[in-house]
Short mmCIF file of C-alpha atoms and ligand atoms in Angstrom, two decimals:
data_model
loop_
_atom_site.label_atom_id
_atom_site.label_comp_id
_atom_site.label_asym_id
_atom_site.label_seq_id
_atom_site.Cartn_x
_atom_site.Cartn_y
_atom_site.Cartn_z
CA MET B 1 22.05 18.67 -20.44
CA GLU B 2 22.61 15.15 -21.79
CA ASP B 3 23.18 14.75 -25.52
CA ASN B 4 20.68 12.83 -27.60
CA LEU B 5 17.76 12.78 -25.21
CA PRO B 6 14.82 10.79 -26.55
CA VAL B 7 12.36 13.02 -28.38
CA ASN B 8 9.25 10.91 -27.92
CA VAL B 9 7.75 8.05 -25.92
CA ARG B 10 8.62 5.45 -28.54
CA GLU B 11 12.31 6.30 -28.27
CA TYR B 12 12.04 5.84 -24.50
CA GLN B 13 10.50 2.45 -25.11
CA VAL B 14 13.52 1.44 -27.22
CA LEU B 15 15.87 2.53 -24.43
CA ALA B 16 13.80 0.71 -21.82
CA LYS B 17 13.97 -2.48 -23.84
CA LYS B 18 17.76 -2.19 -23.97
CA ALA B 19 18.01 -1.43 -20.26
CA LEU B 20 15.81 -4.20 -18.87
CA PRO B 21 16.25 -7.97 -18.68
CA LYS B 22 13.94 -9.61 -21.21
CA MET B 23 11.75 -11.13 -18.49
CA HIS B 24 11.06 -7.71 -16.98
CA TYR B 25 10.57 -5.86 -20.26
CA ASP B 26 8.12 -8.54 -21.42
CA TYR B 27 6.26 -8.34 -18.10
CA ILE B 28 5.78 -4.58 -18.36
CA ASN B 29 5.20 -4.44 -22.04
CA GLY B 30 3.16 -7.56 -22.60
CA GLY B 31 -0.57 -8.15 -22.75
CA ALA B 32 -2.99 -11.04 -22.46
CA GLU B 33 -3.09 -14.02 -24.82
CA ASP B 34 -3.03 -12.97 -28.53
CA GLU B 35 -2.33 -9.36 -27.49
CA TYR B 36 -5.08 -8.15 -29.83
CA THR B 37 -6.27 -5.59 -27.30
CA LEU B 38 -2.68 -4.56 -26.58
CA ARG B 39 -2.16 -3.63 -30.24
CA GLU B 40 -5.68 -2.20 -30.53
CA ASN B 41 -5.23 0.15 -27.55
CA ILE B 42 -2.65 1.97 -29.66
CA ALA B 43 -4.02 1.32 -33.16
CA ALA B 44 -7.47 2.70 -32.31
CA TYR B 45 -5.94 6.13 -31.59
CA GLY B 46 -4.45 6.01 -35.10
CA ARG B 47 -7.92 5.68 -36.62
CA ILE B 48 -9.17 8.91 -35.05
CA LEU B 49 -8.42 12.02 -37.08
CA LEU B 50 -8.28 15.59 -35.89
CA ARG B 51 -10.44 18.45 -37.20
CA PRO B 52 -8.34 21.54 -36.59
CA ARG B 53 -9.92 24.99 -36.47
CA VAL B 54 -7.81 27.87 -37.75
CA LEU B 55 -7.41 31.63 -37.36
CA ILE B 56 -7.89 31.51 -33.61
CA ASP B 57 -5.41 33.37 -31.40
CA VAL B 58 -3.50 30.56 -29.67
CA SER B 59 -0.72 32.67 -28.16
CA LYS B 60 -1.82 31.47 -24.72
CA ILE B 61 -2.73 27.84 -24.07
CA ASP B 62 -4.14 26.83 -20.70
CA MET B 63 -4.10 23.07 -20.19
CA SER B 64 -5.16 23.22 -16.55
CA THR B 65 -8.03 21.23 -15.18
CA THR B 66 -9.43 19.96 -11.90
CA LEU B 67 -10.20 16.48 -10.67
CA LEU B 68 -12.21 15.83 -7.49
CA GLY B 69 -11.54 19.46 -6.64
CA TYR B 70 -7.74 19.24 -7.08
CA ASN B 71 -6.04 21.54 -9.56
CA MET B 72 -3.69 20.10 -12.14
CA PRO B 73 -1.67 22.05 -14.72
CA SER B 74 -2.61 19.48 -17.35
CA PRO B 75 -4.98 16.51 -17.64
CA ILE B 76 -2.12 13.99 -17.83
CA MET B 77 -1.75 11.83 -14.71
CA VAL B 78 0.39 8.84 -13.77
CA ALA B 79 -1.43 5.48 -13.95
CA PRO B 80 -0.87 2.77 -11.37
CA THR B 81 1.68 0.23 -12.59
CA GLY B 82 3.42 -2.24 -10.32
CA SER B 83 7.01 -2.97 -9.37
CA HIS B 84 8.86 0.18 -10.40
CA LYS B 85 12.03 -1.20 -8.81
CA LEU B 86 12.21 -3.48 -11.84
CA ALA B 87 12.90 -0.27 -13.78
CA ASN B 88 15.06 1.62 -11.30
CA PRO B 89 16.39 0.94 -7.78
CA GLU B 90 14.51 3.97 -6.42
CA GLY B 91 11.22 2.55 -7.69
CA GLU B 92 7.99 4.38 -7.02
CA VAL B 93 9.79 7.02 -4.94
CA ALA B 94 11.48 8.22 -8.14
CA THR B 95 8.18 8.14 -10.03
CA ALA B 96 6.43 10.04 -7.25
CA ARG B 97 9.10 12.75 -7.40
CA ALA B 98 8.79 12.96 -11.17
CA ALA B 99 5.00 13.31 -10.93
CA ALA B 100 5.32 15.90 -8.15
CA ALA B 101 7.80 17.91 -10.24
CA CYS B 102 5.13 18.07 -12.95
CA ASP B 103 2.44 18.91 -10.37
CA THR B 104 0.39 15.97 -11.47
CA ILE B 105 -1.42 13.22 -9.61
CA MET B 106 0.19 9.81 -9.35
CA VAL B 107 -1.92 6.77 -8.59
CA LEU B 108 0.28 4.50 -6.48
CA SER B 109 -0.17 0.82 -7.32
CA PHE B 110 -1.14 -1.79 -4.77
CA SER B 111 1.75 -3.73 -6.37
CA SER B 112 4.21 -0.98 -5.50
CA SER B 113 7.76 -2.11 -4.84
CA CYS B 114 8.25 0.77 -2.36
CA LYS B 115 6.34 1.04 0.89
CA ILE B 116 3.36 3.42 0.87
CA GLU B 117 5.04 5.28 3.76
CA GLU B 118 8.26 5.82 1.75
CA VAL B 119 6.31 7.20 -1.20
CA ALA B 120 4.20 9.44 1.04
CA SER B 121 7.27 10.94 2.72
CA SER B 122 9.29 11.31 -0.52
CA CYS B 123 7.70 14.62 -1.53
CA ASP B 124 4.54 16.69 -1.15
CA ALA B 125 1.93 15.93 -3.79
CA ILE B 126 -1.66 14.91 -4.29
CA ARG B 127 -1.70 11.13 -4.70
CA PHE B 128 -4.35 8.44 -5.09
CA TYR B 129 -4.03 4.80 -4.03
CA GLN B 130 -4.97 1.83 -6.26
CA LEU B 131 -6.51 -1.18 -4.57
CA TYR B 132 -7.04 -4.86 -5.28
CA VAL B 133 -9.57 -6.69 -3.16
CA TYR B 134 -8.01 -9.77 -1.63
CA LYS B 135 -9.73 -12.86 -0.27
CA ARG B 136 -8.17 -11.60 2.94
CA ARG B 137 -10.34 -8.46 3.23
CA ASP B 138 -8.39 -7.45 6.34
CA VAL B 139 -5.25 -7.05 4.19
CA SER B 140 -7.00 -4.79 1.66
CA ALA B 141 -8.65 -2.84 4.49
CA THR B 142 -5.31 -2.28 6.26
CA LEU B 143 -3.78 -0.91 3.08
CA VAL B 144 -6.72 1.46 2.54
CA ARG B 145 -6.39 2.75 6.10
CA ARG B 146 -2.63 3.17 5.72
CA ALA B 147 -3.09 5.14 2.50
CA GLU B 148 -5.82 7.28 4.07
CA SER B 149 -3.77 8.08 7.15
CA LEU B 150 -0.76 8.97 4.96
CA GLY B 151 -2.76 11.61 3.10
CA PHE B 152 -3.71 9.84 -0.12
CA LYS B 153 -6.78 11.58 -1.49
CA ALA B 154 -8.76 8.85 -3.26
CA ILE B 155 -8.98 5.10 -3.68
CA VAL B 156 -8.85 3.70 -7.20
CA LEU B 157 -10.49 0.29 -7.03
CA THR B 158 -9.44 -2.01 -9.85
CA VAL B 159 -12.55 -3.91 -10.93
CA ASP B 160 -11.25 -5.80 -13.97
CA THR B 161 -9.09 -8.31 -12.10
CA PRO B 162 -11.19 -10.82 -10.16
CA VAL B 163 -8.65 -13.30 -11.55
CA LEU B 164 -5.42 -12.66 -13.40
CA GLY B 165 -5.37 -12.53 -17.20
CA ARG B 166 -3.17 -15.00 -19.03
CA ARG B 167 0.10 -13.34 -20.01
CA GLU B 168 1.88 -15.89 -22.12
CA ALA B 169 5.22 -14.08 -22.22
CA ASP B 170 5.37 -14.28 -18.42
CA ILE B 171 4.52 -17.95 -18.48
CA ARG B 172 7.19 -18.61 -21.10
CA ASN B 173 9.76 -16.51 -19.23
CA LYS B 174 8.81 -18.08 -15.88
CA MET B 175 8.41 -14.54 -14.62
CA ILE B 176 9.36 -14.09 -10.99
CA ALA B 177 7.19 -11.31 -9.60
CA PRO B 178 8.88 -9.18 -6.96
CA ARG B 179 7.42 -9.46 -3.47
CA LEU B 180 4.98 -6.74 -2.60
CA GLU B 181 6.66 -4.55 0.00
CA ASN B 182 3.40 -3.34 1.45
CA LEU B 183 2.28 -6.84 2.37
CA GLU B 184 5.29 -7.37 4.64
CA GLY B 185 3.99 -8.31 8.07
CA LEU B 186 0.41 -8.57 6.79
CA MET B 187 0.57 -11.88 5.00
CA SER B 188 2.95 -14.77 5.16
CA PHE B 189 4.52 -15.51 1.82
CA ASP B 190 4.56 -19.00 0.50
CA ASP B 191 8.21 -19.62 -0.31
CA ASP B 192 7.01 -22.39 -2.49
CA LEU B 193 5.80 -19.81 -5.00
CA ASP B 194 8.38 -20.88 -7.51
CA THR B 195 8.02 -20.63 -11.26
CA GLU B 196 7.46 -24.31 -11.89
CA GLY B 197 5.12 -24.47 -14.85
CA GLY B 198 4.94 -20.72 -15.47
CA SER B 199 4.89 -17.25 -13.92
CA ASN B 200 4.77 -17.09 -10.15
CA LEU B 201 2.64 -13.93 -10.44
CA GLU B 202 -0.10 -16.17 -11.76
CA ARG B 203 0.14 -18.42 -8.73
CA PHE B 204 0.38 -15.51 -6.31
CA ALA B 205 -2.64 -13.80 -7.88
CA HIS B 206 -4.59 -17.05 -7.74
CA GLU B 207 -3.88 -17.36 -4.02
CA THR B 208 -4.66 -13.74 -3.14
CA LEU B 209 -7.20 -12.11 -5.50
CA ASP B 210 -10.86 -12.58 -4.66
CA PRO B 211 -12.82 -13.87 -7.66
CA SER B 212 -16.08 -13.28 -5.79
CA LEU B 213 -15.49 -9.50 -6.06
CA SER B 214 -18.86 -7.87 -6.84
CA TRP B 215 -20.76 -4.57 -6.70
CA LYS B 216 -21.46 -5.30 -3.01
CA ASP B 217 -17.75 -4.84 -2.34
CA VAL B 218 -17.97 -1.21 -3.38
CA GLU B 219 -20.40 -0.81 -0.46
CA TRP B 220 -17.91 -2.60 1.78
CA LEU B 221 -15.12 -0.30 0.62
CA LYS B 222 -17.30 2.76 1.24
CA SER B 223 -17.92 1.48 4.76
CA ILE B 224 -14.22 1.41 5.62
CA THR B 225 -13.03 4.69 4.10
CA SER B 226 -14.23 8.24 3.79
CA LEU B 227 -12.08 8.78 0.68
CA PRO B 228 -13.75 9.12 -2.73
CA ILE B 229 -13.65 5.86 -4.69
CA LEU B 230 -12.97 5.70 -8.42
CA LEU B 231 -13.70 2.46 -10.28
CA LYS B 232 -10.97 1.48 -12.74
CA GLY B 233 -11.59 -1.08 -15.45
CA ILE B 234 -15.00 -0.12 -16.87
CA VAL B 235 -15.58 -0.33 -20.64
CA THR B 236 -19.38 -0.57 -20.99
CA ALA B 237 -22.31 1.82 -20.56
CA GLU B 238 -24.08 -0.72 -18.31
CA ASP B 239 -21.24 -0.84 -15.80
CA ALA B 240 -20.69 2.90 -16.01
CA ARG B 241 -24.31 3.53 -14.99
CA LYS B 242 -23.97 1.03 -12.15
CA ALA B 243 -20.80 2.72 -10.98
CA VAL B 244 -22.70 6.01 -10.66
CA GLU B 245 -25.57 4.24 -8.87
CA VAL B 246 -23.25 2.73 -6.24
CA GLY B 247 -21.73 6.14 -5.55
CA ALA B 248 -18.38 5.99 -7.35
CA ALA B 249 -16.69 9.38 -7.45
CA GLY B 250 -15.28 8.66 -10.88
CA VAL B 251 -15.02 6.04 -13.60
CA ILE B 252 -11.77 5.03 -15.26
CA VAL B 253 -12.14 3.51 -18.70
CA SER B 254 -9.39 0.92 -18.64
CA ASN B 255 -8.65 -2.61 -19.79
CA HIS B 256 -5.66 -2.92 -17.45
CA GLY B 257 -3.22 -2.05 -20.21
CA ALA B 258 -4.68 -5.00 -22.18
CA ARG B 259 -3.23 -7.39 -19.60
CA GLN B 260 -6.51 -8.95 -18.55
CA LEU B 261 -9.23 -9.81 -21.10
CA ASP B 262 -7.93 -10.07 -24.64
CA TYR B 263 -10.43 -8.88 -27.30
CA ALA B 264 -11.85 -6.31 -24.90
CA PRO B 265 -12.25 -3.05 -26.82
CA ALA B 266 -9.50 -0.48 -27.01
CA THR B 267 -10.16 1.99 -24.24
CA ILE B 268 -10.40 4.97 -26.60
CA SER B 269 -13.09 3.05 -28.53
CA ALA B 270 -15.10 2.47 -25.32
CA LEU B 271 -14.68 5.98 -23.94
CA GLU B 272 -17.59 7.74 -25.64
CA GLU B 273 -20.10 5.04 -24.67
CA VAL B 274 -19.07 5.39 -21.03
CA VAL B 275 -19.09 9.19 -21.13
CA LYS B 276 -22.63 9.19 -22.53
CA ALA B 277 -23.83 6.69 -19.91
CA VAL B 278 -22.36 8.68 -17.04
CA ALA B 279 -23.94 11.87 -18.42
CA GLY B 280 -21.72 14.22 -16.45
CA ALA B 281 -22.59 12.71 -13.05
CA VAL B 282 -18.92 11.93 -12.30
CA PRO B 283 -15.63 12.49 -14.09
CA VAL B 284 -14.53 9.88 -16.62
CA LEU B 285 -10.82 9.14 -17.04
CA VAL B 286 -9.12 6.86 -19.55
CA ASP B 287 -5.85 4.96 -19.75
CA GLY B 288 -4.23 2.55 -22.19
CA GLY B 289 -2.37 3.18 -25.43
CA ILE B 290 -1.54 6.86 -24.93
CA ARG B 291 1.80 7.60 -26.55
CA ARG B 292 1.31 11.11 -27.92
CA GLY B 293 -0.14 14.45 -26.92
CA THR B 294 -2.52 14.06 -29.86
CA ASP B 295 -3.82 10.87 -28.16
CA VAL B 296 -4.54 12.91 -25.03
CA PHE B 297 -6.29 15.52 -27.16
CA LYS B 298 -8.47 12.81 -28.76
CA ALA B 299 -9.42 11.44 -25.34
CA LEU B 300 -10.39 14.93 -24.14
CA ALA B 301 -12.46 15.49 -27.29
CA LEU B 302 -14.32 12.24 -26.63
CA GLY B 303 -15.19 13.37 -23.12
CA ALA B 304 -12.36 12.31 -20.80
CA LYS B 305 -11.73 14.66 -17.89
CA ALA B 306 -8.14 13.41 -17.61
CA VAL B 307 -5.93 10.60 -18.88
CA MET B 308 -3.50 8.31 -17.09
CA VAL B 309 -0.24 7.09 -18.60
CA GLY B 310 1.43 3.95 -17.30
CA ARG B 311 3.94 2.23 -19.56
CA PRO B 312 5.41 5.50 -20.98
CA VAL B 313 6.37 6.63 -17.47
CA PHE B 314 7.81 3.19 -16.75
CA TYR B 315 9.90 3.41 -19.95
CA GLY B 316 11.23 6.79 -18.82
CA LEU B 317 12.09 5.40 -15.41
CA ALA B 318 13.86 2.37 -16.89
CA ALA B 319 15.83 4.49 -19.35
CA ARG B 320 16.84 7.46 -17.19
CA GLY B 321 15.41 7.08 -13.67
CA GLU B 322 13.45 9.94 -12.12
CA ALA B 323 14.67 12.38 -14.82
CA GLY B 324 13.37 10.05 -17.55
CA ALA B 325 9.95 9.62 -15.92
CA ARG B 326 9.69 13.38 -15.54
CA HIS B 327 10.83 13.99 -19.12
CA VAL B 328 8.14 11.63 -20.44
CA ILE B 329 5.39 13.53 -18.61
CA GLU B 330 6.82 16.86 -19.74
CA MET B 331 7.09 15.73 -23.37
CA LEU B 332 3.46 14.55 -23.39
CA ASN B 333 2.43 17.88 -21.87
CA ARG B 334 4.30 19.81 -24.57
CA GLU B 335 2.80 17.60 -27.28
CA LEU B 336 -0.69 18.19 -25.90
CA GLU B 337 -0.06 21.94 -25.81
CA LEU B 338 1.04 21.81 -29.46
CA ALA B 339 -1.99 19.73 -30.50
CA MET B 340 -4.29 22.21 -28.75
CA ALA B 341 -2.62 25.18 -30.45
CA LEU B 342 -2.78 23.57 -33.89
CA CYS B 343 -6.44 22.61 -33.37
CA GLY B 344 -7.32 26.15 -32.24
CA CYS B 345 -8.13 25.24 -28.63
CA ARG B 346 -6.94 27.62 -25.92
CA SER B 347 -8.21 25.64 -22.97
CA VAL B 348 -9.30 22.07 -22.30
CA ALA B 349 -12.89 23.32 -22.21
CA GLU B 350 -12.48 24.37 -25.84
CA VAL B 351 -11.57 20.83 -26.91
CA THR B 352 -14.87 19.44 -28.20
CA ARG B 353 -16.34 16.43 -29.95
CA ARG B 354 -16.24 18.46 -33.18
CA HIS B 355 -12.43 18.38 -33.09
CA VAL B 356 -12.24 14.66 -33.86
CA LEU B 357 -13.45 12.37 -36.58
CA THR B 358 -13.81 8.76 -35.46
CA GLU B 359 -14.20 5.64 -37.53
CA GLY B 360 -17.86 5.56 -36.44
CA ASP B 361 -18.33 9.13 -37.69
CA ARG B 362 -16.90 8.16 -41.09
CA ILE B 363 -19.14 5.10 -41.36
CA ARG B 364 -22.23 7.10 -40.32
CA ALA B 365 -21.37 9.74 -42.94
CA LEU B 366 -21.59 7.06 -45.63
CA LEU B 367 -25.03 5.79 -44.60
C1 HOC T 1 -1.69 -9.05 -6.34
C2 HOC T 1 -1.92 -9.61 -7.66
O1 HOC T 1 -1.50 -4.99 -12.07
C3 HOC T 1 -0.27 -6.45 -13.43
C4 HOC T 1 -0.45 -5.88 -12.06
C5 HOC T 1 -0.55 -6.91 -11.01
C6 HOC T 1 -1.80 -7.74 -11.03
C7 HOC T 1 -1.80 -8.88 -10.00
C8 HOC T 1 -2.07 -8.50 -8.63
O2 HOC T 1 0.69 -7.18 -13.65
O3 HOC T 1 -1.08 -6.18 -14.31
#
């Protein structure tokens, strides 16, 4: 056992910052424009208080849940984040092993720096695949078919990125985005994609992402895969209802880690509106800003079926490789278990809306 292991996600973040070149740390850690939403994703959790219930026998805590029929020992999953080789030479293979060791579901990013095939053969686990829709539909379709044939169990369609958000740190750093391994042989790369005038990710995204992406494309996606499709990037009741109408198997309340539209609401602030709109028709997940087990508890209380953590796992990977990524997931699991025990909840089903007090609740109480 190593001495002085980090004891929480924030300590992993400090180690990750030390371990990574500034350009890469800023890329992972940064958000769009003023980074209001980036700060708010975390700050909004701080404004939700817990309402613990006491004198309940909590000698056994069961954190298990199911998603799309798959069992998980806890509701904490791994969010899709790109380019894990920036953090560790083993990249997404290391993350996949860490997630598998915790028996949780990893959503592999379209922007993975390891091939889908390598990740699929690295270990047995339930995995989902995250998709961007390219102007070149054939490229997106090929990746969906590859993921499906390799045993991925669902497609997570990112719907908040018809164009790339403006990340000023990347522009300033002239961020060089790593090539996307999975596009090898599918698209020719423009070697001219230098960083003249800013981040080359911006230029690459501009050339590839389809800004005409619309609800019709969900129909297109359904026509090319039999996998369930979850829509990631929804923060309003209107879009949540539409997602159910078009046959989404799940809705992920996400603002892309605050990397897209600045001044979008914190995801935990948007969660309840989406949960109410969906009215139990499909599971609702949330990501963004989760740094503590108590954050996970708050998300469950506000109706999330599961949560996804992105940057914390990346910090673990950057600091200590596969062991660090695994430790981050384990720590969050232990923190959630503790929060449940101290709130008097023996199972995730026992975590209810009455266990949290939101800012809205406090304002309503004054009226
Ligand atoms: C292919 C262009 O999700 C990020 C990633 C990558 C988005 C651009 C995709 O940096 O937020």
